[in-house]
Short mmCIF file of C-alpha atoms in Angstrom, two decimals:
data_model
loop_
_atom_site.label_atom_id
_atom_site.label_comp_id
_atom_site.label_asym_id
_atom_site.label_seq_id
_atom_site.Cartn_x
_atom_site.Cartn_y
_atom_site.Cartn_z
CA MET R 11 -6.05 62.18 4.43
CA GLN R 12 -4.34 58.84 4.62
CA LYS R 13 -5.10 55.17 5.07
CA ILE R 14 -3.71 54.68 8.57
CA THR R 15 -6.53 56.69 10.14
CA PHE R 16 -9.33 55.64 7.85
CA THR R 17 -11.45 54.00 10.54
CA VAL R 18 -11.23 57.00 12.85
CA LEU R 19 -11.70 59.42 9.96
CA ALA R 20 -14.72 57.55 8.66
CA GLY R 21 -16.48 57.56 11.99
CA LEU R 22 -15.86 61.21 12.74
CA MET R 23 -16.65 62.41 9.25
CA GLY R 24 -19.81 60.32 9.22
CA THR R 25 -20.95 62.16 12.34
CA VAL R 26 -20.17 65.67 11.17
CA MET R 27 -21.25 65.16 7.58
CA SER R 28 -24.63 63.84 8.57
CA LEU R 29 -25.26 67.32 9.97
CA HIS R 30 -24.57 69.20 6.76
CA SER R 31 -23.83 67.02 3.75
CA ALA R 32 -23.54 68.75 0.40
CA PRO R 33 -26.09 68.31 -2.34
CA ALA R 34 -25.51 65.79 -5.06
CA VAL R 35 -23.86 66.60 -8.36
CA ALA R 36 -24.39 70.21 -9.41
CA VAL R 37 -26.67 70.72 -12.37
CA ASP R 38 -26.56 74.49 -12.77
CA GLY R 39 -24.60 76.24 -15.48
CA PHE R 40 -21.87 78.82 -15.06
CA ALA R 41 -24.24 81.80 -14.99
CA GLU R 42 -26.33 80.24 -12.22
CA ASP R 43 -23.27 79.27 -10.17
CA LEU R 44 -21.79 82.73 -10.58
CA ALA R 45 -24.99 84.46 -9.49
CA PHE R 46 -25.21 82.22 -6.43
CA MET R 47 -21.61 82.88 -5.38
CA GLN R 48 -21.93 86.63 -5.89
CA ASN R 49 -24.76 86.62 -3.35
CA HIS R 50 -22.40 85.26 -0.68
CA THR R 51 -18.83 86.35 -1.43
CA ASP R 52 -16.78 88.65 -3.64
CA VAL R 53 -15.99 87.09 -7.01
CA VAL R 54 -13.42 88.20 -9.57
CA VAL R 55 -14.58 87.25 -13.07
CA LEU R 56 -12.00 86.95 -15.82
CA HIS R 57 -13.33 86.72 -19.36
CA ARG R 58 -12.11 86.44 -22.92
CA ALA R 59 -14.77 86.34 -25.64
CA ASP R 60 -17.33 83.78 -24.40
CA ALA R 61 -14.99 82.00 -21.98
CA ALA R 62 -14.81 82.96 -18.31
CA ILE R 63 -13.51 81.87 -14.92
CA ALA R 64 -14.71 82.90 -11.46
CA VAL R 65 -12.18 83.46 -8.67
CA ALA R 66 -12.98 83.92 -4.95
CA PRO R 67 -10.43 86.04 -3.03
CA ALA R 68 -11.90 85.06 0.36
CA TYR R 69 -11.29 81.40 -0.47
CA GLN R 70 -7.54 81.84 -1.05
CA ALA R 71 -8.04 83.11 -4.61
CA ARG R 72 -9.28 79.72 -5.76
CA VAL R 73 -10.78 79.29 -9.21
CA MET R 74 -14.30 78.28 -8.28
CA THR R 75 -15.45 77.35 -11.76
CA SER R 76 -14.98 78.01 -15.46
CA THR R 77 -16.86 77.79 -18.75
CA PHE R 78 -16.45 78.23 -22.49
CA ASP R 79 -19.78 80.14 -22.62
CA ARG R 80 -20.44 82.48 -19.69
CA LYS R 81 -24.07 83.09 -20.64
CA ALA R 82 -25.32 79.59 -21.36
CA GLY R 83 -22.42 77.19 -20.87
CA PRO R 84 -21.74 74.47 -18.31
CA SER R 85 -19.98 75.06 -14.99
CA PHE R 86 -16.93 72.83 -14.68
CA GLY R 87 -16.07 73.35 -11.02
CA TRP R 88 -17.82 71.56 -8.18
CA ILE R 89 -19.50 74.17 -5.95
CA ASN R 90 -20.45 73.31 -2.35
CA ARG R 91 -23.44 75.60 -2.06
CA ARG R 92 -24.38 74.68 1.48
CA VAL R 93 -21.00 75.66 2.94
CA ILE R 94 -20.78 78.83 0.83
CA GLU R 95 -24.27 79.85 1.86
CA GLN R 96 -23.62 79.39 5.58
CA GLY R 97 -20.34 81.33 5.37
CA PHE R 98 -17.57 81.36 7.96
CA LEU R 99 -18.58 80.23 11.44
CA SER R 100 -17.44 81.52 14.81
CA GLU R 101 -15.02 79.35 16.77
CA ASP R 102 -17.86 78.14 18.99
CA GLU R 103 -20.10 77.39 16.01
CA ARG R 104 -17.35 75.31 14.40
CA GLN R 105 -17.04 72.91 17.34
CA GLY R 106 -18.14 69.41 16.41
CA LYS R 107 -18.65 70.29 12.76
CA LEU R 108 -16.51 69.51 9.74
CA GLU R 109 -15.61 73.23 9.60
CA GLU R 110 -13.60 72.68 12.78
CA HIS R 111 -11.15 70.89 10.47
CA ILE R 112 -11.77 72.32 6.99
CA TYR R 113 -14.16 74.48 4.98
CA ILE R 114 -15.06 72.55 1.86
CA PHE R 115 -16.16 75.39 -0.41
CA GLY R 116 -15.42 73.39 -3.55
CA GLY R 117 -13.74 75.05 -6.49
CA GLU R 118 -11.96 73.56 -9.46
CA GLU R 119 -8.46 74.85 -8.66
CA ARG R 120 -7.25 75.81 -5.18
CA PHE R 121 -3.92 76.70 -3.61
CA TRP R 122 -2.68 74.48 -0.79
CA LEU R 123 0.65 73.72 0.85
CA GLY R 124 2.16 70.33 1.63
CA PRO R 125 2.97 68.10 3.34
CA GLU R 126 -0.29 67.17 4.98
CA GLY R 127 0.91 64.46 7.37
CA GLY R 128 4.17 63.01 8.62
CA GLN R 129 6.65 64.45 11.08
CA TYR R 130 6.83 67.59 8.93
CA GLY R 131 3.10 67.82 8.26
CA LEU R 132 1.35 71.18 8.29
CA PHE R 133 -2.08 69.83 9.25
CA PHE R 134 -0.95 68.53 12.67
CA GLU R 135 0.32 70.63 15.54
CA PRO R 136 3.34 69.51 17.57
CA GLY R 137 2.42 66.73 19.97
CA THR R 138 -0.75 65.68 18.18
CA GLN R 139 -1.61 62.25 16.85
CA PHE R 140 -2.26 61.25 13.25
CA GLU R 141 -5.99 61.13 13.84
CA PHE R 142 -8.78 63.11 12.27
CA SER R 143 -9.64 64.73 15.60
CA ASP R 144 -6.20 66.40 15.49
CA TRP R 145 -6.24 67.17 11.77
CA THR R 146 -6.76 70.86 10.97
CA THR R 147 -6.30 72.77 7.73
CA PRO R 148 -4.04 75.81 8.36
CA PRO R 149 -6.00 79.10 8.14
CA ALA R 150 -3.65 80.36 5.40
CA ILE R 151 -5.14 77.77 3.05
CA ASP R 152 -8.62 77.54 4.54
CA THR R 153 -10.10 80.77 5.92
CA GLU R 154 -7.78 83.68 5.10
CA THR R 155 -8.50 86.11 2.26
CA TYR R 156 -5.86 86.74 -0.40
CA GLU R 157 -5.38 90.34 -1.50
CA LEU R 158 -6.10 91.26 -5.11
CA VAL R 159 -3.16 93.45 -6.20
CA GLU R 160 -3.49 93.52 -10.01
CA GLN R 161 -6.31 92.80 -12.44
CA THR R 162 -7.07 92.94 -16.16
CA ASP R 163 -9.92 91.38 -18.13
CA VAL R 164 -7.98 88.14 -18.45
CA SER R 165 -5.68 87.98 -15.41
CA ALA R 166 -5.56 88.65 -11.68
CA LYS R 167 -2.69 88.59 -9.19
CA PHE R 168 -3.17 87.86 -5.49
CA GLN R 169 -0.77 88.05 -2.55
CA HIS R 170 -0.77 86.83 1.04
CA SER R 171 1.63 86.52 3.97
CA ALA R 172 1.45 83.63 6.40
CA LYS R 173 3.15 82.03 9.38
CA LEU R 174 3.00 78.26 9.72
CA THR R 175 4.37 75.66 12.13
CA ASN R 176 4.83 72.01 11.18
CA ARG R 177 4.37 69.02 13.46
CA SER R 178 8.07 69.05 14.34
CA GLY R 179 7.79 72.63 15.56
CA THR R 180 9.59 74.29 12.66
CA LYS R 181 8.24 77.77 11.97
CA PHE R 182 7.85 79.21 8.47
CA ASP R 183 7.35 82.80 7.35
CA ILE R 184 5.87 82.57 3.86
CA GLY R 185 5.02 85.01 1.13
CA ILE R 186 2.38 83.66 -1.26
CA GLU R 187 1.74 84.99 -4.76
CA ARG R 188 -0.85 83.56 -7.11
CA THR R 189 -1.48 84.86 -10.63
CA ILE R 190 -4.42 83.48 -12.62
CA LYS R 191 -4.59 83.97 -16.37
CA LEU R 192 -7.37 83.02 -18.78
CA LEU R 193 -5.77 81.68 -21.96
CA SER R 194 -6.92 82.32 -25.49
CA PRO R 195 -7.71 79.24 -27.62
CA GLU R 196 -4.48 79.91 -29.50
CA GLU R 197 -2.47 80.04 -26.28
CA ALA R 198 -4.17 76.89 -25.02
CA ALA R 199 -3.39 75.03 -28.24
CA ASP R 200 0.21 76.22 -28.09
CA GLN R 201 0.64 75.10 -24.49
CA LEU R 202 -0.75 71.66 -25.30
CA GLN R 203 1.01 71.53 -28.69
CA VAL R 204 -2.18 70.50 -30.46
CA GLU R 205 -4.59 71.95 -33.01
CA PHE R 206 -8.18 72.68 -32.10
CA GLY R 207 -10.90 72.10 -34.68
CA GLU R 208 -13.12 75.06 -35.52
CA ASP R 209 -16.17 73.56 -33.79
CA LEU R 210 -14.49 72.76 -30.46
CA ARG R 211 -15.41 74.89 -27.44
CA VAL R 212 -12.46 75.49 -25.13
CA VAL R 213 -11.68 77.20 -21.85
CA GLY R 214 -8.14 77.09 -20.53
CA TYR R 215 -6.31 78.93 -17.79
CA GLU R 216 -3.04 78.81 -15.91
CA THR R 217 -2.12 79.66 -12.34
CA ASP R 218 1.40 80.82 -11.50
CA ASN R 219 1.86 79.95 -7.83
CA ARG R 220 4.89 81.09 -5.82
CA ILE R 221 6.06 80.77 -2.24
CA THR R 222 8.93 82.84 -0.83
CA ASN R 223 10.89 82.29 2.35
CA THR R 224 10.33 85.65 4.05
CA GLY R 225 11.98 84.55 7.31
CA LYS R 226 15.58 84.76 8.50
CA ASN R 227 16.41 81.06 8.45
CA PRO R 228 16.79 78.65 5.51
CA TRP R 229 14.28 75.84 5.05
CA LYS R 230 16.12 72.54 5.58
CA SER R 231 15.28 68.93 4.83
CA ASP R 232 16.01 67.75 8.37
CA THR R 233 13.48 70.17 9.91
CA GLY R 234 10.86 70.04 7.16
CA LEU R 235 10.28 71.46 3.70
CA LEU R 236 7.12 72.79 2.07
CA SER R 237 5.60 72.30 -1.37
CA ILE R 238 2.99 74.06 -3.47
CA TRP R 239 -0.03 71.79 -3.83
CA ILE R 240 -2.77 72.60 -6.36
CA LEU R 241 -6.05 70.69 -6.18
CA GLY R 242 -9.12 70.79 -8.40
CA MET R 243 -12.64 69.64 -7.54
CA PHE R 244 -14.78 68.65 -10.51
CA ASN R 245 -18.35 67.42 -10.95
CA PRO R 246 -18.46 63.61 -11.09
CA SER R 247 -20.67 61.46 -13.28
CA PRO R 248 -21.14 57.74 -13.95
CA GLU R 249 -19.48 58.27 -17.33
CA THR R 250 -16.40 60.18 -16.15
CA THR R 251 -13.04 58.41 -16.17
CA VAL R 252 -9.67 59.81 -15.09
CA VAL R 253 -6.73 58.94 -17.35
CA ILE R 254 -3.09 59.39 -16.33
CA PRO R 255 -0.32 58.36 -18.73
CA PHE R 256 2.99 57.40 -17.13
CA ARG R 257 6.48 56.30 -18.09
CA PRO R 258 6.83 52.55 -18.66
CA GLY R 259 9.65 50.60 -17.08
CA ASP R 260 10.48 48.10 -14.38
CA GLU R 261 9.63 48.92 -10.80
CA GLU R 262 13.19 48.37 -9.54
CA THR R 263 14.29 51.34 -11.65
CA LEU R 264 11.25 53.66 -11.60
CA GLY R 265 9.33 52.47 -8.58
CA PRO R 266 5.65 51.44 -8.54
CA LYS R 267 3.41 52.50 -11.41
CA VAL R 268 0.87 53.94 -9.00
CA ASN R 269 0.45 54.54 -5.30
CA ASP R 270 -3.08 53.52 -4.31
CA ALA R 271 -2.41 53.12 -0.58
CA TYR R 272 -3.88 56.42 0.58
CA PHE R 273 -7.23 54.96 1.63
CA GLY R 274 -6.42 51.32 1.14
CA GLU R 275 -6.07 49.46 -2.12
CA VAL R 276 -8.44 50.60 -4.86
CA PRO R 277 -10.39 47.66 -6.33
CA PRO R 278 -10.07 46.79 -10.03
CA ASP R 279 -13.55 48.03 -10.86
CA TYR R 280 -12.35 51.54 -9.91
CA LEU R 281 -8.67 51.43 -10.93
CA ARG R 282 -7.20 49.77 -13.99
CA VAL R 283 -3.43 49.98 -14.52
CA GLU R 284 -1.87 49.21 -17.90
CA ASP R 285 1.74 49.39 -19.09
CA GLN R 286 1.74 53.13 -19.87
CA GLU R 287 -1.50 54.55 -18.51
CA LEU R 288 -4.08 54.07 -15.81
CA PHE R 289 -7.83 54.53 -15.67
CA PHE R 290 -9.56 55.65 -12.47
CA ARG R 291 -13.26 56.25 -11.96
CA GLY R 292 -14.38 59.84 -11.41
CA ASP R 293 -17.95 59.01 -10.47
CA GLY R 294 -18.03 60.15 -6.83
CA THR R 295 -19.36 56.81 -5.59
CA ARG R 296 -16.35 55.24 -3.83
CA ARG R 297 -13.68 56.98 -1.81
CA GLY R 298 -10.15 56.42 -3.05
CA LYS R 299 -6.95 58.22 -3.97
CA ILE R 300 -4.02 57.44 -6.25
CA GLY R 301 -0.64 59.03 -6.88
CA ILE R 302 2.05 59.11 -9.56
CA SER R 303 5.71 59.72 -8.71
CA ALA R 304 7.94 62.23 -10.47
CA GLU R 305 9.91 59.32 -11.94
CA ARG R 306 6.76 58.01 -13.63
CA SER R 307 4.99 61.28 -14.47
CA LYS R 308 4.70 62.65 -17.99
CA GLY R 309 3.54 66.01 -16.66
CA ILE R 310 -0.10 65.53 -17.63
CA ALA R 311 -3.34 64.05 -16.31
CA GLY R 312 -6.87 64.17 -17.63
CA SER R 313 -10.39 62.88 -17.57
CA TYR R 314 -13.18 62.32 -20.05
CA ASP R 315 -16.86 62.95 -19.42
CA ALA R 316 -18.46 60.73 -22.04
CA ALA R 317 -21.96 62.06 -21.33
CA GLY R 318 -21.01 65.72 -21.66
CA LYS R 319 -18.42 65.09 -24.40
CA VAL R 320 -15.78 67.03 -22.45
CA LEU R 321 -12.08 66.26 -22.33
CA ASN R 322 -10.43 67.74 -19.21
CA ILE R 323 -6.66 68.17 -19.14
CA VAL R 324 -4.30 69.28 -16.35
CA THR R 325 -0.59 69.96 -16.89
CA TYR R 326 2.18 71.45 -14.75
CA ASN R 327 5.69 72.83 -15.15
CA VAL R 328 8.00 69.85 -14.84
CA GLN R 329 11.15 70.97 -13.02
CA ASP R 330 14.18 69.55 -11.24
CA SER R 331 13.50 68.21 -7.76
CA PRO R 332 16.85 67.86 -5.96
CA HIS R 333 15.10 67.53 -2.60
CA GLY R 334 12.32 65.22 -3.80
CA TYR R 335 8.59 65.65 -3.21
CA VAL R 336 7.01 65.94 0.21
CA ASN R 337 5.24 62.89 1.60
CA SER R 338 1.75 63.53 3.00
CA MET R 339 1.04 60.12 4.55
CA TRP R 340 -0.38 60.23 8.09
CA GLU R 341 2.50 58.45 9.83
CA LEU R 342 6.06 58.97 11.01
CA GLN R 343 7.84 58.55 7.71
CA ASP R 344 11.08 56.80 6.79
CA GLN R 345 11.05 58.69 3.46
CA PRO R 346 9.54 62.14 4.01
CA TYR R 347 10.58 63.28 0.52
CA ALA R 348 9.30 60.34 -1.52
CA GLY R 349 5.85 61.79 -2.24
CA ASP R 350 3.81 61.98 -5.43
CA VAL R 351 3.68 64.74 -8.05
CA ILE R 352 0.23 63.91 -9.51
CA ASN R 353 -2.77 62.73 -7.53
CA SER R 354 -6.39 61.96 -8.24
CA TYR R 355 -9.13 61.51 -5.66
CA ASN R 356 -12.58 60.03 -6.11
CA ASP R 357 -15.03 61.02 -3.39
CA GLY R 358 -17.55 58.69 -1.87
CA SER R 359 -19.11 57.58 1.39
CA PRO R 360 -16.55 57.13 4.19
CA GLU R 361 -18.64 54.28 5.59
CA PRO R 362 -21.97 52.54 4.84
CA ASN R 363 -25.05 54.75 4.97
CA LYS R 364 -23.01 57.94 5.41
CA PRO R 365 -22.96 60.75 2.84
CA PRO R 366 -19.84 61.70 0.86
CA LEU R 367 -18.04 65.00 1.28
CA GLY R 368 -19.33 66.12 -2.12
CA PRO R 369 -19.47 64.10 -4.18
CA PHE R 370 -16.70 65.26 -6.53
CA TYR R 371 -13.45 64.01 -8.00
CA GLU R 372 -10.07 65.72 -7.99
CA LEU R 373 -7.00 66.17 -10.16
CA GLU R 374 -3.97 67.46 -8.25
CA THR R 375 -0.33 68.42 -8.88
CA SER R 376 2.53 69.38 -6.56
CA SER R 377 5.80 71.27 -6.78
CA PRO R 378 9.10 69.79 -5.62
CA ALA R 379 10.06 70.23 -1.97
CA ALA R 380 11.21 73.81 -1.50
CA ALA R 381 14.57 74.09 0.28
CA LEU R 382 14.59 77.88 0.18
CA GLN R 383 17.13 80.33 1.49
CA PRO R 384 15.76 83.58 2.96
CA GLY R 385 14.37 85.66 0.11
CA SER R 386 14.29 82.72 -2.35
CA THR R 387 11.17 81.60 -4.24
CA MET R 388 9.68 78.36 -5.58
CA LYS R 389 7.28 78.49 -8.54
CA HIS R 390 4.68 75.94 -9.60
CA VAL R 391 2.50 76.51 -12.67
CA GLN R 392 -0.60 74.45 -13.32
CA ARG R 393 -2.78 74.69 -16.42
CA THR R 394 -6.35 73.44 -16.70
CA PHE R 395 -8.24 72.91 -19.96
CA HIS R 396 -11.83 71.89 -20.69
CA ILE R 397 -12.48 70.92 -24.31
CA HIS R 398 -16.00 70.20 -25.59
CA GLY R 399 -16.94 68.76 -28.96
CA THR R 400 -18.02 65.67 -30.83
CA GLU R 401 -16.12 62.47 -30.23
CA ALA R 402 -14.75 62.67 -33.75
CA GLU R 403 -13.25 66.07 -32.91
CA LEU R 404 -11.99 64.99 -29.49
CA GLU R 405 -10.51 61.66 -30.60
CA PRO R 406 -7.17 62.95 -31.95
CA LEU R 407 -6.69 65.12 -28.85
CA ALA R 408 -7.23 62.17 -26.51
CA GLN R 409 -4.71 60.10 -28.42
CA GLN R 410 -2.13 62.86 -28.64
CA LEU R 411 -2.43 64.11 -25.05
CA LEU R 412 -3.29 60.97 -23.08
CA GLY R 413 -2.09 58.22 -25.41
CA VAL R 414 -5.43 56.41 -25.52
CA THR R 415 -8.56 56.40 -27.64
CA LEU R 416 -11.96 57.52 -26.41
CA LYS R 417 -13.17 53.98 -27.01
CA GLU R 418 -10.50 52.67 -24.61
CA ILE R 419 -11.50 55.24 -22.00
CA LYS R 420 -15.19 54.40 -22.23
CA ALA R 421 -14.48 50.67 -22.09
CA ALA R 422 -12.08 50.87 -19.15
CA PHE R 423 -14.78 49.82 -16.64
#
């Protein structure tokens, strides 16, 4: 959702959200969230020792939430209980509601496809305008169930087939495969190339996401390419700050340090940009979005919840991008393949006296644009880690992974 339609979006969302806004920040633990979800939808639970993650096949095999202690531990994903409880609506029931455009079930790691907007956007049908009234999430990433084809205690594989049409009228036949694996603490430490102290509590998992061109025609840049887009919704708090390290260098060579134009410029009390890292509030009180380009990215983003003493880390498989990254801005684009690889979104009211969507905050990563021949596949792997401990135990991890101290994070705003 981009800046050029903010006024229209704000007005329409204010109307629909006033009818069914979500509750404030979730306070239940993993066990309570799991029990609630199991009353309303099928849930696949992966577990290893005390750690667990909950996956919802009906919600495109999204990871709804995770914990390092499935009996008494916290729930790290933001869960939109009101939407889950009401379930899917009929076409008539959806009219005039937010569900006419998207079901916001929540979930800390979901599969999407890009681009969102632009002449090759998937969220706008041919002939429509870049306005919220015409914006619709494709069913393949909103309402369709993904089939569980393999499962063990620690992993699950899902598959789905879809047909999509972009705003330019290009049709895509897509095979989707998504494998979710709960990592052991040893595997998590190895992936991050760090050492975990004995008293740290950790849950980490990876999702292997693949799209295959199952049609007869190649996907070409001049008619639109797709990308794998992974988004995570997390519980906000006044003491949560997003941290994204990036490559230093002049803007003529590497481009801007950050793109904060999605919903208009983010003010300095919500975004602070230094030479090699940025700080962005994850408090769910002001709507804004930022992006990091592939040229700037170090392949990692994170956040720190100072109240809960939790360090959250997201990484992805950095790979060559000969066709660039899709651009999701809501406009006819001069550079449709100059998009971002890492994004973060902070939810908030779209206009005065209107409720937020959540609130929540997001960490997101994207694959390169997929110029696939028939039968070819693009893979994007994202890994998510939640690490809980004392600040003394978390300090070396923050410095090694994000390049900053916990003191710097807490003092950013």
